[in-house]
mmCIF file of C-alpha atoms and ligand atoms in Angstrom:
data_model
loop_
_atom_site.group_PDB
_atom_site.id
_atom_site.type_symbol
_atom_site.label_atom_id
_atom_site.label_comp_id
_atom_site.label_asym_id
_atom_site.label_seq_id
_atom_site.Cartn_x
_atom_site.Cartn_y
_atom_site.Cartn_z
ATOM 1 C CA MET A 1 12.913 -22.465 -23.845
ATOM 2 C CA LYS A 2 9.310 -22.488 -25.233
ATOM 3 C CA SER A 3 7.046 -19.257 -25.641
ATOM 4 C CA ASN A 4 5.070 -20.581 -22.671
ATOM 5 C CA ASP A 5 7.962 -21.111 -20.177
ATOM 6 C CA LEU A 6 8.955 -17.567 -21.129
ATOM 7 C CA GLU A 7 5.555 -16.120 -20.486
ATOM 8 C CA GLY A 8 5.531 -18.089 -17.330
ATOM 9 C CA LEU A 9 8.701 -16.414 -16.406
ATOM 10 C CA PHE A 10 7.563 -12.891 -17.030
ATOM 11 C CA MET A 11 4.633 -13.291 -15.240
ATOM 12 C CA ALA A 12 6.460 -14.958 -11.983
ATOM 13 C CA ARG A 13 8.651 -12.017 -12.224
ATOM 14 C CA LYS A 14 6.249 -9.733 -12.181
ATOM 15 C CA ARG A 15 4.078 -11.277 -9.901
ATOM 16 C CA ASN A 16 6.912 -11.060 -7.440
ATOM 17 C CA LYS A 17 7.503 -7.407 -7.548
ATOM 18 C CA GLU A 18 4.245 -6.819 -7.159
ATOM 19 C CA LEU A 19 4.140 -8.919 -4.038
ATOM 20 C CA MET A 20 7.501 -7.066 -2.932
ATOM 21 C CA LYS A 21 5.786 -4.107 -3.463
ATOM 22 C CA PHE A 22 2.970 -5.087 -1.357
ATOM 23 C CA ALA A 23 4.722 -6.507 1.594
ATOM 24 C CA GLU A 24 6.755 -3.113 1.991
ATOM 25 C CA GLU A 25 3.607 -1.415 2.310
ATOM 26 C CA ILE A 26 2.616 -3.672 5.103
ATOM 27 C CA GLY A 27 5.961 -4.350 6.940
ATOM 28 C CA GLY A 28 8.716 -2.397 5.351
ATOM 29 C CA GLU A 29 12.141 -4.066 4.623
ATOM 30 C CA GLU A 30 11.157 -7.040 7.100
ATOM 31 C CA ALA A 31 8.666 -7.985 5.679
ATOM 32 C CA ILE A 32 10.311 -8.207 2.354
ATOM 33 C CA GLU A 33 13.087 -10.508 4.138
ATOM 34 C CA VAL A 34 10.092 -12.844 5.540
ATOM 35 C CA ILE A 35 8.467 -13.114 2.222
ATOM 36 C CA LYS A 36 11.727 -14.033 0.828
ATOM 37 C CA ALA A 37 12.478 -16.482 3.162
ATOM 38 C CA LEU A 38 8.946 -17.997 3.304
ATOM 39 C CA GLU A 39 9.105 -18.480 -0.424
ATOM 40 C CA LYS A 40 12.336 -20.187 -0.214
ATOM 41 C CA LYS A 41 11.544 -22.437 2.531
ATOM 42 C CA GLY A 42 7.936 -23.138 0.818
ATOM 43 C CA GLU A 43 6.569 -23.888 4.617
ATOM 44 C CA ALA A 44 7.823 -22.647 7.736
ATOM 45 C CA THR A 45 7.261 -21.935 11.610
ATOM 46 C CA ASP A 46 7.608 -18.513 12.861
ATOM 47 C CA GLU A 47 10.143 -19.332 14.970
ATOM 48 C CA GLU A 48 12.073 -20.951 11.998
ATOM 49 C CA LEU A 49 11.669 -17.700 9.612
ATOM 50 C CA ALA A 50 12.857 -15.232 12.867
ATOM 51 C CA GLU A 51 15.837 -17.305 12.732
ATOM 52 C CA VAL A 52 16.697 -17.785 9.111
ATOM 53 C CA THR A 53 15.961 -13.644 8.838
ATOM 54 C CA GLY A 54 17.410 -12.443 12.244
ATOM 55 C CA ILE A 55 14.145 -10.496 13.007
ATOM 56 C CA ARG A 56 12.500 -10.976 16.265
ATOM 57 C CA VAL A 57 9.622 -13.891 16.207
ATOM 58 C CA ASN A 58 6.981 -11.256 17.526
ATOM 59 C CA THR A 59 7.545 -9.035 14.396
ATOM 60 C CA VAL A 60 7.779 -11.982 12.081
ATOM 61 C CA ARG A 61 4.377 -13.238 13.465
ATOM 62 C CA LYS A 62 2.970 -9.532 12.801
ATOM 63 C CA ILE A 63 4.141 -9.706 8.983
ATOM 64 C CA LEU A 64 2.380 -13.463 8.832
ATOM 65 C CA TYR A 65 -0.819 -12.466 10.563
ATOM 66 C CA SER A 66 -1.254 -9.319 8.186
ATOM 67 C CA LEU A 67 -0.307 -11.221 5.120
ATOM 68 C CA TYR A 68 -3.184 -13.913 6.663
ATOM 69 C CA ASP A 69 -5.161 -10.886 7.032
ATOM 70 C CA ASN A 70 -4.724 -9.804 3.429
ATOM 71 C CA GLN A 71 -5.081 -13.739 2.006
ATOM 72 C CA LEU A 72 -1.435 -13.774 1.038
ATOM 73 C CA ALA A 73 -0.446 -16.583 3.782
ATOM 74 C CA GLU A 74 -2.094 -19.861 5.007
ATOM 75 C CA PHE A 75 -1.034 -22.092 7.840
ATOM 76 C CA ARG A 76 -1.657 -25.305 8.986
ATOM 77 C CA ARG A 77 -1.650 -26.166 12.610
ATOM 78 C CA THR A 78 -0.373 -29.395 14.387
ATOM 79 C CA ARG A 79 -0.016 -30.310 17.789
ATOM 80 C CA ASP A 80 2.849 -31.718 19.436
ATOM 81 C CA LYS A 81 1.653 -34.929 21.169
ATOM 82 C CA ASP A 82 4.216 -35.058 23.920
ATOM 83 C CA THR A 83 4.471 -31.198 24.773
ATOM 84 C CA GLY A 84 1.082 -30.363 23.802
ATOM 85 C CA TRP A 85 2.005 -27.395 22.085
ATOM 86 C CA TYR A 86 0.563 -26.095 18.929
ATOM 87 C CA TYR A 87 2.868 -25.672 15.706
ATOM 88 C CA TYR A 88 1.615 -23.462 12.847
ATOM 89 C CA TYR A 89 3.513 -23.884 9.633
ATOM 90 C CA TRP A 90 3.301 -21.191 6.942
ATOM 91 C CA ARG A 91 3.175 -20.650 3.564
ATOM 92 C CA LEU A 92 2.452 -17.968 0.829
ATOM 93 C CA GLU A 93 -0.628 -18.036 -1.094
ATOM 94 C CA THR A 94 -0.602 -15.656 -4.062
ATOM 95 C CA LYS A 95 -3.257 -16.863 -6.456
ATOM 96 C CA ARG A 96 -5.753 -13.787 -5.277
ATOM 97 C CA LEU A 97 -2.612 -11.195 -5.404
ATOM 98 C CA PRO A 98 -3.902 -9.587 -8.943
ATOM 99 C CA GLU A 99 -7.020 -9.141 -7.295
ATOM 100 C CA ILE A 100 -5.469 -7.255 -4.092
ATOM 101 C CA ILE A 101 -3.547 -5.116 -5.934
ATOM 102 C CA LYS A 102 -6.452 -4.048 -8.481
ATOM 103 C CA ALA A 103 -8.402 -3.380 -5.494
ATOM 104 C CA LYS A 104 -5.976 -1.316 -4.161
ATOM 105 C CA LYS A 105 -5.229 0.309 -7.082
ATOM 106 C CA MET A 106 -9.077 1.190 -7.761
ATOM 107 C CA GLN A 107 -9.051 2.854 -4.122
ATOM 108 C CA GLU A 108 -6.082 5.041 -5.042
ATOM 109 C CA LEU A 109 -8.188 6.001 -8.182
ATOM 110 C CA LYS A 110 -11.165 6.830 -6.320
ATOM 111 C CA LYS A 111 -9.013 8.719 -3.762
ATOM 112 C CA LEU A 112 -7.010 10.621 -6.410
ATOM 113 C CA LYS A 113 -10.297 11.447 -8.528
ATOM 114 C CA GLU A 114 -11.855 13.264 -5.505
ATOM 115 C CA VAL A 115 -8.991 14.786 -4.777
ATOM 116 C CA LEU A 116 -8.889 16.375 -7.933
ATOM 117 C CA ASP A 117 -12.407 17.058 -7.923
ATOM 118 C CA GLU A 118 -11.847 19.237 -4.970
ATOM 119 C CA GLU A 119 -8.681 20.902 -6.614
ATOM 120 C CA THR A 120 -10.736 21.974 -9.279
ATOM 121 C CA ARG A 121 -13.741 22.916 -7.761
ATOM 122 C CA GLU A 122 -12.297 24.926 -5.175
ATOM 123 C CA ILE A 123 -10.048 28.581 -4.958
ATOM 124 C CA TYR A 124 -7.388 28.327 -2.763
ATOM 125 C CA TYR A 125 -5.503 31.057 -0.866
ATOM 126 C CA HIS A 126 -2.211 31.006 0.666
ATOM 127 C CA CYS A 127 -0.016 33.484 2.601
ATOM 128 C CA GLY A 128 3.227 32.559 0.360
ATOM 129 C CA THR A 129 4.886 31.032 3.637
ATOM 130 C CA PRO A 130 5.665 27.453 3.012
ATOM 131 C CA GLY A 131 4.331 25.111 5.797
ATOM 132 C CA HIS A 132 1.514 27.699 6.079
ATOM 133 C CA PRO A 133 -2.027 26.597 5.661
ATOM 134 C CA ARG A 134 -3.830 26.838 2.253
ATOM 135 C CA LEU A 135 -7.245 27.883 2.658
ATOM 136 C CA THR A 136 -10.506 27.484 0.773
ATOM 137 C CA PHE A 137 -12.479 30.804 -0.054
ATOM 138 C CA ASP A 138 -14.725 29.898 2.748
ATOM 139 C CA GLU A 139 -11.859 29.661 5.340
ATOM 140 C CA ALA A 140 -10.457 32.636 3.912
ATOM 141 C CA MET A 141 -13.446 34.380 4.268
ATOM 142 C CA GLU A 142 -13.588 33.285 7.697
ATOM 143 C CA TYR A 143 -10.283 35.024 8.676
ATOM 144 C CA GLU A 144 -10.658 38.073 6.411
ATOM 145 C CA PHE A 145 -8.188 36.853 4.362
ATOM 146 C CA ARG A 146 -5.342 37.126 6.840
ATOM 147 C CA CYS A 147 -2.938 33.666 7.191
ATOM 148 C CA PRO A 148 -4.351 32.699 10.808
ATOM 149 C CA LEU A 149 -0.797 31.668 11.805
ATOM 150 C CA CYS A 150 1.560 34.689 10.535
ATOM 151 C CA GLY A 151 -1.479 37.232 9.910
ATOM 152 C CA GLU A 152 -0.335 38.043 6.203
ATOM 153 C CA MET A 153 -2.785 39.035 3.559
ATOM 154 C CA LEU A 154 -3.756 36.067 1.808
ATOM 155 C CA MET A 155 -3.288 35.671 -1.954
ATOM 156 C CA GLN A 156 -4.993 33.475 -4.243
ATOM 157 C CA TYR A 157 -2.900 30.354 -4.838
ATOM 158 C CA ASP A 158 -2.242 28.610 -8.193
ATOM 159 C CA ASN A 159 -2.854 25.103 -8.249
ATOM 160 C CA THR A 160 -1.800 24.362 -11.771
ATOM 161 C CA GLU A 161 0.865 22.176 -10.957
ATOM 162 C CA ILE A 162 -1.147 20.310 -8.422
ATOM 163 C CA VAL A 163 -3.973 19.705 -10.695
ATOM 164 C CA LYS A 164 -1.467 18.805 -13.462
ATOM 165 C CA GLU A 165 0.073 16.071 -11.347
ATOM 166 C CA LEU A 166 -3.112 14.602 -9.918
ATOM 167 C CA GLN A 167 -4.324 14.396 -13.673
ATOM 168 C CA GLU A 168 -1.086 12.516 -14.611
ATOM 169 C CA ARG A 169 -1.270 10.146 -11.675
ATOM 170 C CA ILE A 170 -5.070 9.232 -12.431
ATOM 171 C CA LYS A 171 -4.242 8.814 -16.330
ATOM 172 C CA LYS A 172 -1.054 6.496 -15.137
ATOM 173 C CA LEU A 173 -3.482 4.293 -13.059
ATOM 174 C CA GLU A 174 -6.329 4.186 -15.585
ATOM 175 C CA LYS A 175 -3.784 2.826 -17.757
ATOM 176 C CA GLU A 176 -2.302 0.143 -15.592
ATOM 177 C CA LEU A 177 -6.002 -1.082 -14.717
ATOM 178 C CA GLY A 178 -7.072 -1.179 -18.371
ATOM 179 C CA LEU A 179 -9.622 1.517 -18.005
ATOM 180 C CA LYS A 180 -8.046 3.997 -20.874
ATOM 181 C CA ALA A 181 -5.939 3.001 -23.413
HETATM 182 ZN ZN1 ZN B 201 1.002 32.563 6.984
#
């Protein structure tokens, strides 16, 4: 095997992993099944995919349109001369996958940074009971430092762990995106 082949194999596996992760986000296990079936067949109609996977055709169609919306699938339409019905032949289109994944990660990074910013800017208050709301200083003032749910005294909430986790996730994403070494 030439090194080029190995490289190609590695890229294909990486691409596949990312595609499956994306599939799971848009339609869970069923989307993964549909994509696997489509990849195997190369080109298929929604009915064929439903038959192969055992997933209802409406669900298959929904998954295909989600893929299409994300520019990860394409179709060609043919018309049956006798019945006049249209048939849609679907296939995967993964050229834009790296770009799509990158955009999603950038979006996530932006959101995480906003949350981190808020977590480091605010001082939070909490009554100590899990599930009860965490209030900002202004909110706590409004409630006279009493929990709006149980009426217990609010104490300053230590968010060190949350901040640490956010920082770690940001660092990991930045590394994945090649923004920081
Ligand atoms: Zn409470």
